[in-house]
XYZ file of C-alpha atoms in Angstrom:
699
model
C 0.061 -0.096 -0.014
C 2.918 2.353 0.801
C 4.484 1.586 -2.497
C 1.424 2.369 -4.475
C 1.073 5.803 -2.607
C 4.663 6.761 -3.383
C 4.092 5.843 -7.013
C 1.027 8.063 -7.294
C 2.817 10.899 -5.672
C 5.800 10.589 -8.084
C 3.484 10.536 -11.133
C 1.634 13.751 -9.859
C 4.950 15.500 -9.499
C 5.939 14.689 -12.907
C 2.776 15.847 -14.477
C 3.038 19.058 -12.400
C 6.501 19.808 -13.616
C 5.583 19.194 -17.171
C 2.605 21.391 -16.935
C 4.668 24.143 -15.463
C 7.154 23.841 -18.340
C 4.410 23.981 -20.881
C 2.848 27.013 -19.359
C 6.131 28.989 -19.558
C 6.331 31.497 -22.466
C 8.586 34.134 -23.622
C 7.400 37.504 -22.900
C 8.677 40.079 -25.370
C 7.655 43.640 -24.580
C 7.634 46.163 -27.267
C 7.397 48.769 -24.399
C 7.970 52.477 -25.073
C 6.810 54.707 -27.815
C 7.568 54.927 -31.451
C 8.921 58.384 -32.307
C 6.952 59.301 -35.307
C 8.946 62.474 -35.763
C 11.403 60.595 -37.781
C 9.373 61.741 -40.933
C 11.219 64.896 -40.716
C 14.179 63.159 -42.147
C 15.448 61.072 -39.358
C 15.329 57.100 -39.002
C 12.402 55.514 -37.249
C 13.759 54.737 -33.717
C 12.419 51.730 -31.862
C 13.136 50.789 -28.151
C 12.498 47.180 -27.071
C 12.156 46.057 -23.588
C 12.114 42.230 -23.425
C 13.354 39.210 -21.477
C 13.028 35.407 -21.479
C 11.271 34.465 -18.264
C 12.495 30.773 -18.385
C 15.665 28.902 -18.737
C 14.988 25.089 -18.772
C 12.480 22.414 -19.731
C 12.110 18.994 -18.307
C 11.673 15.812 -20.367
C 11.105 12.336 -19.221
C 13.652 9.743 -20.617
C 12.738 6.516 -22.446
C 9.464 7.781 -23.749
C 7.607 4.866 -25.311
C 4.644 6.733 -26.889
C 3.908 6.596 -30.673
C 3.552 10.435 -31.100
C 6.193 13.077 -30.759
C 6.800 13.944 -27.135
C 5.578 17.456 -26.292
C 8.038 19.432 -24.375
C 6.651 22.938 -24.051
C 5.866 26.236 -25.952
C 7.968 29.187 -26.795
C 5.821 32.345 -27.233
C 6.933 36.063 -27.734
C 4.756 38.933 -26.765
C 5.300 40.304 -30.209
C 3.389 37.426 -31.596
C -0.136 38.793 -32.456
C -1.259 35.572 -33.936
C -1.229 37.088 -37.512
C 1.350 34.631 -38.742
C 4.101 37.250 -39.444
C 6.526 35.874 -36.816
C 8.651 32.783 -37.245
C 10.277 30.800 -34.450
C 13.772 29.325 -35.129
C 15.683 26.668 -33.005
C 19.403 25.893 -32.873
C 21.931 24.024 -30.573
C 22.174 20.366 -29.486
C 19.996 18.147 -31.618
C 17.985 21.039 -33.127
C 16.125 19.849 -36.199
C 16.966 16.236 -35.546
C 16.114 15.335 -31.936
C 14.150 18.537 -31.195
C 11.900 20.506 -33.542
C 9.863 23.713 -33.076
C 6.689 24.819 -34.817
C 7.821 27.969 -36.519
C 4.206 29.424 -36.347
C 3.284 28.824 -32.819
C 6.573 27.943 -31.019
C 5.592 24.446 -29.889
C 8.734 22.406 -28.904
C 8.689 18.512 -29.347
C 11.140 15.613 -28.980
C 11.370 13.412 -32.084
C 13.298 10.517 -30.617
C 13.446 8.309 -27.426
C 16.179 9.676 -25.264
C 18.274 7.960 -22.650
C 19.587 10.085 -19.677
C 22.480 7.713 -19.170
C 23.715 8.549 -22.560
C 23.062 12.296 -22.272
C 21.492 14.070 -19.196
C 20.663 17.429 -20.910
C 20.614 19.340 -24.138
C 21.458 23.045 -24.575
C 19.345 24.978 -27.314
C 18.983 28.444 -28.540
C 15.744 30.211 -29.824
C 15.050 33.364 -31.589
C 12.032 35.148 -33.422
C 12.346 36.671 -36.917
C 9.961 38.473 -39.249
C 8.766 35.998 -42.043
C 8.660 38.869 -44.516
C 11.892 40.721 -43.884
C 13.929 37.862 -42.214
C 14.991 40.346 -39.489
C 15.525 39.128 -36.005
C 12.976 40.624 -33.738
C 14.612 39.449 -30.655
C 18.155 38.354 -29.747
C 19.006 34.750 -29.535
C 18.342 33.212 -26.093
C 19.773 29.896 -24.603
C 17.816 27.318 -22.663
C 18.263 23.768 -21.463
C 16.211 20.637 -21.907
C 16.961 18.269 -19.010
C 15.917 14.566 -18.945
C 14.100 13.245 -15.938
C 15.606 9.837 -14.779
C 13.577 6.703 -14.487
C 14.726 3.471 -12.961
C 15.798 1.699 -16.121
C 19.343 0.295 -15.047
C 19.931 -2.635 -12.802
C 22.927 -2.596 -10.467
C 26.219 -4.181 -11.833
C 28.937 -5.738 -9.817
C 32.680 -5.058 -10.524
C 33.179 -8.712 -11.012
C 30.993 -11.550 -12.030
C 32.956 -13.951 -9.929
C 34.794 -13.316 -6.693
C 37.224 -15.634 -5.029
C 37.907 -15.296 -1.253
C 39.313 -17.304 1.726
C 38.866 -17.496 5.458
C 40.671 -19.466 8.119
C 38.771 -22.363 9.331
C 37.471 -22.193 12.987
C 36.978 -18.476 12.563
C 34.780 -16.511 15.119
C 31.398 -15.217 14.112
C 31.662 -12.050 12.116
C 35.135 -12.565 10.811
C 35.455 -10.440 7.525
C 35.935 -12.543 4.479
C 35.710 -10.040 1.515
C 33.773 -7.169 0.079
C 31.629 -6.855 -2.967
C 30.716 -3.644 -4.768
C 27.975 -2.779 -7.247
C 27.163 0.416 -9.160
C 23.922 1.731 -10.723
C 23.910 3.868 -13.878
C 20.738 5.767 -12.791
C 20.755 9.234 -11.391
C 21.850 9.097 -7.688
C 20.738 12.655 -7.097
C 17.167 12.037 -8.071
C 14.900 9.461 -6.221
C 16.170 6.103 -5.200
C 17.047 4.640 -8.597
C 20.706 4.393 -7.762
C 20.464 3.652 -4.043
C 21.492 0.005 -3.499
C 21.047 -2.600 -0.744
C 22.998 -5.850 -0.520
C 21.557 -9.270 0.495
C 22.701 -12.855 0.306
C 20.494 -15.192 -1.721
C 22.743 -18.281 -1.350
C 25.288 -19.151 1.304
C 22.965 -19.374 4.433
C 23.569 -19.954 7.155
C 27.375 -19.844 6.917
C 27.878 -16.362 5.769
C 26.110 -12.908 5.951
C 26.546 -9.618 3.995
C 26.304 -6.095 5.256
C 23.421 -4.396 3.364
C 25.149 -1.178 2.964
C 28.745 -1.915 2.498
C 28.700 -5.486 0.837
C 31.102 -6.877 3.344
C 30.790 -10.678 3.693
C 31.305 -12.179 7.081
C 31.170 -15.596 8.715
C 27.764 -16.256 10.354
C 28.569 -19.529 12.258
C 30.948 -20.207 15.119
C 34.374 -22.077 15.126
C 32.792 -25.346 15.839
C 30.735 -25.294 12.534
C 33.434 -23.848 10.128
C 35.616 -26.958 10.002
C 37.657 -27.285 6.759
C 37.852 -31.129 7.322
C 34.112 -31.337 7.157
C 33.542 -28.817 4.329
C 36.234 -26.721 2.558
C 34.483 -24.870 -0.295
C 31.400 -22.632 -0.174
C 29.560 -20.752 -3.062
C 27.731 -17.597 -1.955
C 25.462 -15.569 -4.234
C 25.121 -11.780 -3.319
C 22.312 -9.710 -4.602
C 22.349 -5.867 -5.047
C 18.884 -4.160 -5.420
C 18.164 -0.499 -6.232
C 15.207 1.552 -5.005
C 16.785 1.122 -1.630
C 15.867 -2.523 -1.809
C 12.181 -1.759 -2.208
C 9.703 -3.819 -4.228
C 9.855 -2.922 -7.894
C 13.623 -2.226 -7.720
C 16.046 -3.795 -10.245
C 18.615 -6.337 -9.020
C 21.974 -7.628 -9.974
C 23.910 -10.702 -8.604
C 27.368 -11.883 -8.339
C 29.032 -15.217 -7.073
C 31.629 -15.481 -4.515
C 33.651 -18.708 -4.061
C 35.008 -19.004 -0.491
C 37.480 -21.474 0.581
C 38.322 -22.203 4.242
C 42.107 -22.359 4.797
C 43.722 -24.956 7.049
C 44.814 -24.363 10.648
C 46.648 -27.155 12.541
C 43.765 -28.519 14.563
C 44.271 -32.273 13.915
C 47.091 -34.372 15.416
C 48.575 -37.221 13.192
C 47.221 -40.711 13.869
C 48.619 -44.163 13.046
C 46.296 -46.196 10.734
C 47.112 -49.255 12.741
C 48.496 -49.844 16.280
C 50.852 -52.758 15.480
C 53.342 -53.208 12.528
C 55.390 -56.311 11.894
C 58.617 -56.630 9.703
C 61.224 -59.305 9.270
C 64.850 -58.757 8.069
C 67.857 -61.048 7.500
C 70.609 -60.893 10.072
C 73.106 -59.917 7.327
C 71.336 -56.556 6.510
C 73.807 -53.621 6.487
C 73.556 -50.715 8.903
C 71.638 -47.922 7.458
C 69.472 -50.018 5.297
C 65.708 -49.522 5.635
C 63.666 -52.214 7.455
C 60.253 -50.971 6.585
C 57.933 -47.960 6.517
C 55.145 -46.842 8.862
C 52.455 -44.336 8.011
C 50.470 -41.826 10.122
C 47.591 -39.771 8.743
C 46.959 -36.058 9.426
C 43.813 -34.434 8.111
C 45.566 -31.054 7.900
C 47.344 -29.734 4.898
C 50.841 -28.406 4.023
C 53.054 -27.605 6.964
C 50.271 -28.356 9.346
C 50.410 -31.965 8.179
C 54.174 -32.313 8.571
C 55.183 -34.752 11.349
C 58.262 -36.549 12.726
C 58.638 -40.088 14.203
C 60.877 -41.200 17.110
C 61.700 -44.416 18.905
C 60.734 -43.931 22.504
C 61.104 -47.342 24.101
C 61.604 -51.120 23.336
C 64.378 -53.645 23.470
C 65.500 -52.496 20.030
C 66.060 -48.924 21.034
C 69.750 -49.146 20.440
C 69.542 -51.467 17.396
C 67.063 -49.489 15.244
C 66.221 -45.889 14.319
C 63.350 -44.117 12.532
C 63.602 -41.158 10.216
C 60.830 -39.090 8.467
C 60.405 -39.071 4.728
C 59.865 -35.420 3.967
C 57.875 -36.104 0.800
C 55.478 -38.914 1.852
C 55.502 -38.064 5.674
C 56.298 -41.870 6.262
C 58.499 -43.101 9.046
C 61.423 -45.148 7.716
C 62.860 -47.767 10.196
C 66.593 -48.264 9.641
C 69.279 -50.512 11.171
C 71.742 -48.869 13.556
C 73.961 -51.841 14.545
C 74.716 -55.318 12.995
C 72.181 -57.909 13.787
C 72.829 -61.433 15.014
C 70.151 -64.123 14.805
C 72.153 -66.334 17.195
C 71.951 -63.630 19.959
C 68.486 -62.039 19.425
C 65.771 -63.299 17.095
C 63.292 -60.489 17.439
C 62.862 -56.908 18.667
C 60.087 -54.656 19.798
C 59.928 -50.900 19.212
C 57.518 -48.207 20.448
C 57.347 -45.376 17.962
C 55.800 -42.054 18.537
C 54.536 -39.597 15.971
C 53.678 -35.864 16.394
C 53.330 -32.640 14.343
C 56.379 -30.408 13.752
C 54.127 -27.386 13.938
C 52.311 -26.059 16.980
C 48.944 -27.731 17.412
C 45.802 -25.745 18.032
C 44.278 -27.688 21.046
C 41.148 -25.544 21.517
C 38.930 -28.225 19.752
C 40.786 -31.370 20.725
C 39.245 -31.693 24.129
C 40.830 -34.716 25.965
C 42.302 -36.199 22.776
C 46.105 -36.710 22.891
C 48.316 -34.559 20.678
C 50.619 -37.505 19.820
C 50.090 -41.055 18.767
C 51.922 -44.423 19.448
C 52.439 -47.578 17.519
C 54.167 -50.958 18.249
C 56.721 -52.240 15.716
C 57.785 -55.849 15.872
C 60.899 -56.814 13.868
C 61.866 -60.558 13.369
C 65.413 -61.564 12.517
C 66.038 -64.230 9.922
C 68.882 -66.599 10.025
C 71.573 -66.234 7.196
C 74.495 -68.648 6.501
C 77.272 -66.327 7.340
C 81.020 -66.672 6.717
C 83.532 -67.195 9.583
C 83.797 -64.284 11.967
C 87.222 -63.218 13.376
C 87.377 -62.301 16.995
C 89.042 -58.996 16.112
C 88.535 -56.573 13.293
C 92.321 -56.394 12.846
C 95.432 -57.875 14.529
C 98.764 -56.114 15.437
C 101.833 -58.399 16.125
C 105.538 -57.754 16.849
C 108.645 -59.746 16.176
C 112.355 -59.229 16.390
C 113.919 -58.739 13.009
C 116.572 -61.404 13.682
C 113.900 -63.991 14.679
C 114.690 -67.426 13.290
C 112.796 -68.982 10.557
C 109.819 -70.903 11.905
C 109.270 -68.428 14.923
C 105.707 -67.848 15.679
C 104.686 -64.166 15.434
C 101.122 -64.559 16.784
C 97.737 -66.055 15.997
C 94.301 -65.283 14.732
C 90.995 -66.977 15.529
C 87.710 -67.236 13.690
C 84.622 -69.146 14.125
C 81.298 -70.112 12.310
C 78.721 -67.685 13.679
C 75.985 -69.995 12.727
C 74.514 -72.727 14.884
C 76.377 -75.385 12.896
C 79.801 -74.301 14.223
C 81.509 -75.590 11.054
C 85.404 -76.053 11.303
C 87.573 -73.276 9.857
C 90.632 -73.404 7.623
C 93.214 -70.538 7.548
C 95.432 -69.245 4.798
C 97.426 -66.237 3.860
C 96.345 -64.046 0.941
C 99.547 -64.077 -1.086
C 98.570 -60.898 -2.881
C 99.544 -59.250 0.395
C 102.735 -61.278 1.022
C 104.477 -61.384 -2.343
C 107.873 -62.106 -0.756
C 106.456 -65.127 1.125
C 107.957 -64.058 4.438
C 105.058 -65.564 6.533
C 102.684 -68.557 6.660
C 99.780 -69.620 8.896
C 98.882 -72.913 10.315
C 95.698 -74.033 8.574
C 94.225 -75.459 11.692
C 94.940 -73.126 14.641
C 95.664 -69.876 12.884
C 99.251 -69.489 14.106
C 101.306 -67.138 12.045
C 105.057 -67.901 11.711
C 108.223 -66.774 9.762
C 109.378 -68.723 6.747
C 112.188 -66.307 5.473
C 114.569 -64.047 7.239
C 113.423 -60.511 8.082
C 115.218 -57.213 8.008
C 113.721 -54.155 9.579
C 116.028 -51.912 7.587
C 114.302 -53.071 4.421
C 110.673 -52.877 5.733
C 109.668 -51.943 9.293
C 105.987 -53.126 8.815
C 104.341 -56.041 6.913
C 100.648 -55.792 6.184
C 99.203 -59.170 5.304
C 95.689 -60.512 5.055
C 94.553 -63.890 6.590
C 91.691 -65.864 5.084
C 89.301 -67.957 7.009
C 87.203 -70.641 5.079
C 84.601 -73.107 6.209
C 85.602 -76.684 5.565
C 82.138 -77.774 4.449
C 81.262 -74.537 2.607
C 84.471 -73.208 0.755
C 82.478 -70.234 -0.621
C 81.998 -68.987 2.973
C 85.238 -66.948 3.524
C 86.301 -63.807 5.291
C 89.353 -61.741 5.538
C 91.173 -59.973 8.406
C 94.199 -57.627 8.195
C 97.294 -58.447 10.215
C 99.948 -55.725 10.818
C 103.298 -57.199 11.793
C 105.893 -54.745 13.196
C 109.502 -55.729 13.160
C 111.462 -54.844 16.239
C 114.991 -53.449 15.788
C 118.120 -55.430 16.531
C 121.475 -53.707 16.631
C 122.894 -55.462 13.419
C 124.359 -52.435 11.519
C 127.624 -50.692 12.245
C 127.675 -46.929 12.069
C 129.457 -45.211 9.227
C 130.517 -41.715 8.213
C 127.611 -39.477 7.222
C 129.593 -38.498 4.186
C 133.075 -38.533 2.504
C 135.396 -36.282 4.442
C 138.472 -34.597 2.910
C 140.256 -31.513 4.184
C 143.644 -29.732 4.344
C 145.992 -28.505 7.107
C 148.864 -26.202 7.087
C 152.241 -27.910 7.290
C 153.297 -25.898 10.399
C 149.919 -25.649 12.152
C 149.558 -24.958 15.768
C 149.031 -27.965 18.120
C 145.368 -28.621 19.042
C 143.930 -26.818 16.003
C 140.626 -28.302 14.766
C 140.850 -29.397 11.326
C 137.470 -31.291 10.617
C 134.203 -32.192 12.343
C 132.953 -35.637 11.412
C 129.586 -37.329 12.121
C 128.035 -40.727 11.718
C 124.772 -42.490 10.696
C 123.367 -45.864 11.586
C 120.595 -47.810 9.888
C 119.434 -49.162 13.158
C 116.736 -47.488 15.328
C 117.509 -47.937 18.966
C 114.929 -47.198 21.446
C 116.980 -44.609 23.319
C 118.367 -43.030 20.128
C 121.864 -43.128 18.668
C 125.012 -42.557 20.676
C 128.286 -42.832 18.869
C 131.919 -43.103 19.990
C 134.786 -41.873 17.885
C 138.522 -42.887 18.311
C 141.719 -43.225 16.180
C 142.635 -46.697 15.035
C 145.129 -48.516 17.300
C 148.214 -47.988 15.024
C 147.411 -44.154 14.895
C 146.770 -43.640 18.542
C 150.418 -43.399 19.364
C 151.754 -41.446 16.485
C 150.750 -38.150 17.942
C 149.967 -36.416 14.615
C 146.171 -36.292 15.169
C 143.653 -36.549 17.993
C 139.747 -37.035 18.192
C 137.676 -34.864 20.471
C 133.969 -35.554 21.380
C 131.487 -32.876 20.212
C 127.893 -34.034 21.063
C 127.667 -37.130 19.016
C 130.096 -35.641 16.395
C 133.849 -35.579 16.620
C 136.383 -32.962 15.777
C 139.826 -34.061 14.501
C 142.630 -31.923 15.865
C 146.185 -31.779 14.673
C 149.138 -32.896 16.896
C 148.930 -33.389 20.710
C 148.950 -30.312 22.911
C 152.488 -29.329 24.098
C 154.275 -31.265 21.314
C 155.816 -30.091 18.153
C 153.608 -30.377 15.131
C 155.807 -31.004 12.048
C 153.911 -32.831 9.235
C 156.226 -34.420 6.609
C 153.773 -36.068 4.249
C 151.742 -34.402 1.766
C 148.601 -36.504 2.319
C 147.578 -38.374 5.441
C 144.781 -40.983 5.444
C 143.493 -40.889 9.093
C 141.447 -43.991 10.176
C 138.670 -43.118 12.601
C 136.857 -45.936 14.468
C 132.994 -45.361 14.994
C 131.306 -47.444 17.597
C 127.595 -47.326 18.562
C 126.349 -47.597 22.113
C 123.758 -50.366 21.614
C 123.993 -54.119 22.351
C 125.572 -55.935 20.743
C 127.973 -53.227 19.962
C 128.797 -52.503 16.342
C 131.661 -50.583 14.964
C 133.374 -49.636 11.621
C 136.374 -47.602 10.464
C 136.118 -44.463 8.342
C 138.953 -42.687 6.566
C 139.497 -39.037 6.688
C 141.783 -37.538 3.991
C 143.997 -34.742 5.117
C 146.252 -32.824 2.715
C 149.174 -30.916 3.940
C 149.545 -27.491 2.344
C 151.801 -24.416 2.474
C 149.765 -21.477 4.165
C 150.300 -17.766 4.710
C 150.499 -16.159 8.114
C 146.642 -15.942 8.300
C 146.380 -19.761 7.665
C 145.128 -19.383 4.094
C 146.264 -22.215 1.748
C 148.987 -21.231 -0.728
C 150.418 -24.378 -2.172
C 149.763 -28.101 -1.681
C 151.273 -31.180 -3.366
C 151.753 -31.228 -7.114
C 148.204 -32.613 -7.840
C 146.622 -29.801 -5.921
C 148.813 -27.188 -7.498
C 147.998 -28.254 -10.966
C 144.296 -28.587 -10.210
C 144.303 -25.076 -8.726
C 145.989 -23.682 -11.832
C 143.089 -24.791 -13.846
C 144.697 -26.983 -16.559
C 147.168 -29.867 -16.378
C 150.325 -30.047 -18.496
C 148.841 -32.808 -20.653
C 145.793 -30.615 -21.374
C 148.075 -27.755 -22.333
C 150.225 -29.899 -24.666
C 147.172 -31.348 -26.326
C 145.768 -27.883 -27.106
C 149.235 -26.766 -28.466
C 149.320 -29.703 -30.730
C 145.835 -28.958 -32.019
C 146.784 -25.388 -32.884
C 149.834 -26.572 -34.760
C 147.879 -29.038 -36.824
C 145.366 -26.387 -37.678
C 148.010 -24.076 -38.792
C 149.595 -26.867 -41.023
C 146.243 -27.585 -42.696
C 145.790 -23.929 -43.545
C 149.266 -23.715 -45.003
C 148.675 -26.942 -47.065
C 145.472 -25.577 -48.606
C 147.229 -22.222 -49.527
C 149.986 -24.117 -51.235
C 147.601 -26.265 -53.214
C 145.939 -23.080 -54.614
C 149.267 -21.679 -55.684
C 150.472 -24.882 -57.387
C 150.218 -24.661 -61.162
C 150.181 -28.301 -61.986
C 146.926 -30.041 -62.880
C 147.649 -33.116 -60.954
C 146.596 -32.530 -57.346
C 149.037 -33.141 -54.571
C 146.565 -35.382 -52.507
C 145.381 -38.179 -54.669
C 143.030 -39.643 -52.093
C 140.822 -37.971 -49.505
C 141.578 -40.658 -46.958
C 145.345 -40.471 -47.314
C 145.825 -37.446 -45.049
C 148.716 -39.015 -43.011
C 150.926 -39.016 -46.175
C 150.618 -35.304 -46.420
C 151.436 -34.945 -42.796
C 154.616 -36.948 -43.283
C 155.718 -34.902 -46.224
C 155.927 -31.918 -43.833
C 158.441 -33.778 -41.640
C 155.933 -33.972 -38.691
C 156.985 -37.378 -37.285
C 154.802 -39.252 -34.817
C 155.562 -41.889 -32.264
C 153.731 -44.660 -33.887
C 150.863 -46.683 -32.222
C 152.715 -46.752 -28.940
C 153.112 -42.984 -28.866
C 150.179 -42.155 -26.613
C 151.462 -38.546 -26.079
C 151.004 -37.639 -29.744
C 147.827 -36.283 -31.247
C 145.163 -38.529 -32.885
C 144.920 -37.960 -36.542
C 141.147 -38.994 -36.252
C 140.654 -35.658 -34.298
C 141.315 -33.773 -37.554
C 138.227 -35.347 -39.027
C 136.096 -34.755 -35.946
C 136.908 -31.448 -34.341
C 133.933 -31.646 -31.998
C 135.434 -34.794 -30.412
C 138.488 -32.713 -29.553
C 136.371 -30.057 -27.806
C 134.420 -32.731 -25.844
C 137.625 -34.614 -24.734
C 139.060 -31.229 -23.394
C 136.006 -30.539 -21.448
C 135.898 -33.893 -19.664
C 139.561 -33.652 -18.694
C 139.095 -30.148 -17.266
C 136.033 -31.287 -15.270
C 137.963 -34.154 -13.696
C 140.910 -31.963 -12.914
C 138.741 -29.368 -11.140
C 136.923 -31.891 -8.963
C 139.440 -31.963 -6.031
C 139.267 -28.145 -5.653
C 135.372 -28.311 -5.086
């Protein structure tokens, strides 16, 4: 009833406005007087007093009538109704959309107009004399404005919205906002005044009628993702402030509940059973167990742990990050003969913090029992140790026992074991093993100085099953025995002045020993028995090295030989004591007052000069031969005879004889070699070698 009353009022107002517009007219006053005195020769003067008493018309949009829509009437006070005036219309749509009756000023609309396309039109009107065409009034502007009607339904910005909200949200939690617009005039009536409502999505969601904000309508106990995850909500926007007769527009909102960690993991079964062979290697998986979590993503991530059981030290469980399964692995070697089954208690829980508001008294963790049976496997012999270390003296006799190894069949059969040595690890065949008791003994002499350690492998094989074999490394260390005499660390040669002072140190010597005594080396130096009483040289201790001094203190020191070969006895301090004699070469030289060497024996003097006499003679002979060859070729060029002096290229010696250069024959080793003339490079090489040998003593 209220709606009908409002409609009648709106229709009445529209008619009133149109009637008012139609009744408006242009009043053109011709007021004043016409000065007729212009007949005296002046122009006829006219004074007009006029004014348009209106400035706009109103027209309803979307006119559906068959006739032209009447807008209003333009009328001038100068129009006497005699048909002498003409009304002219210009401006927006003049002559096309709008027309005017030029005789009476009636204004019509020729087309159906839409306010949403153009809300008003600006026109201009004037009055002219039909006979003269002169304007009787200035041009005046007016507006034709379209009245809006509710002809546009609301439209949403999107046809489909997507939104999400956390599960277990409280009532009134904001989800998203939808917005609609209406093309009608918001300044006129309620055509563009919108109200939102929800037509699909009850009772889970609600929408604010004014703002379009969608909110949750149920409490946390009802909005559970594990029960329902997706919702489709239809929102309706209605103009005319939601009243009956208003136009509506709709949109769809797809809402997804996002996951929260509100579910703990649970095993799908309480007992798991597996079986593995006792030969399984450590780190190898035994089996997989699976717990289920209704949550998603990180909220479903879990980890497993072994919390109790007799297999706590034998097995472990790790989490597969991809499948979220628990993988049970072996920690230590298994032995069927010792333990034939194990029991584990495995726990699973979330890695993320669990929301316990809705769990009540339910536990946040879950437990499962895992039983693992061990299967018997025919195993090879097992040594008591993973490796053996043995020691023996290097001078031990052949057949001496070094040590023993022991292996046994780990299976219940207790099969006998046979031992052997892997000859690939004992290529010199120094050791052997007793096949029955595993005793290792020497079969060839040993020498620590050749090899201090021997690494061999002993093989254990079952008698009844030759394919069942195992290996163990045996490390044999040779203990040192003092079986090597010490020697000089290097070759020693020195010089001494022939009139040196008594007690002067002339050389420091040291020794080396191939043995390796426990307390380290300790050497003793002394002169040989036959030299101890001559008095020319003495030996003095110098921290495991010795200095050789010239002459005894307080005695004259006159050295008559040019070279002394001094024998030094070197003795070690281990048992059994070993000794050797080393020779120190001492040259006696002439020295200046400062003790610098000036002249030694003949060999030293020639070597210090740089070249021996034989080398100088050889070089001189080579120069003479070269000069003779040059003279020979010069004489050949001057000879006028056609027959050459030298008939054969090989007979060079005849030419040499013809120049009276006699040789000593085959036994003359001091003469030059004629072959050197054919190979000058050999001459240079020979000279180089001789020079190097002569210079060696001076180094």
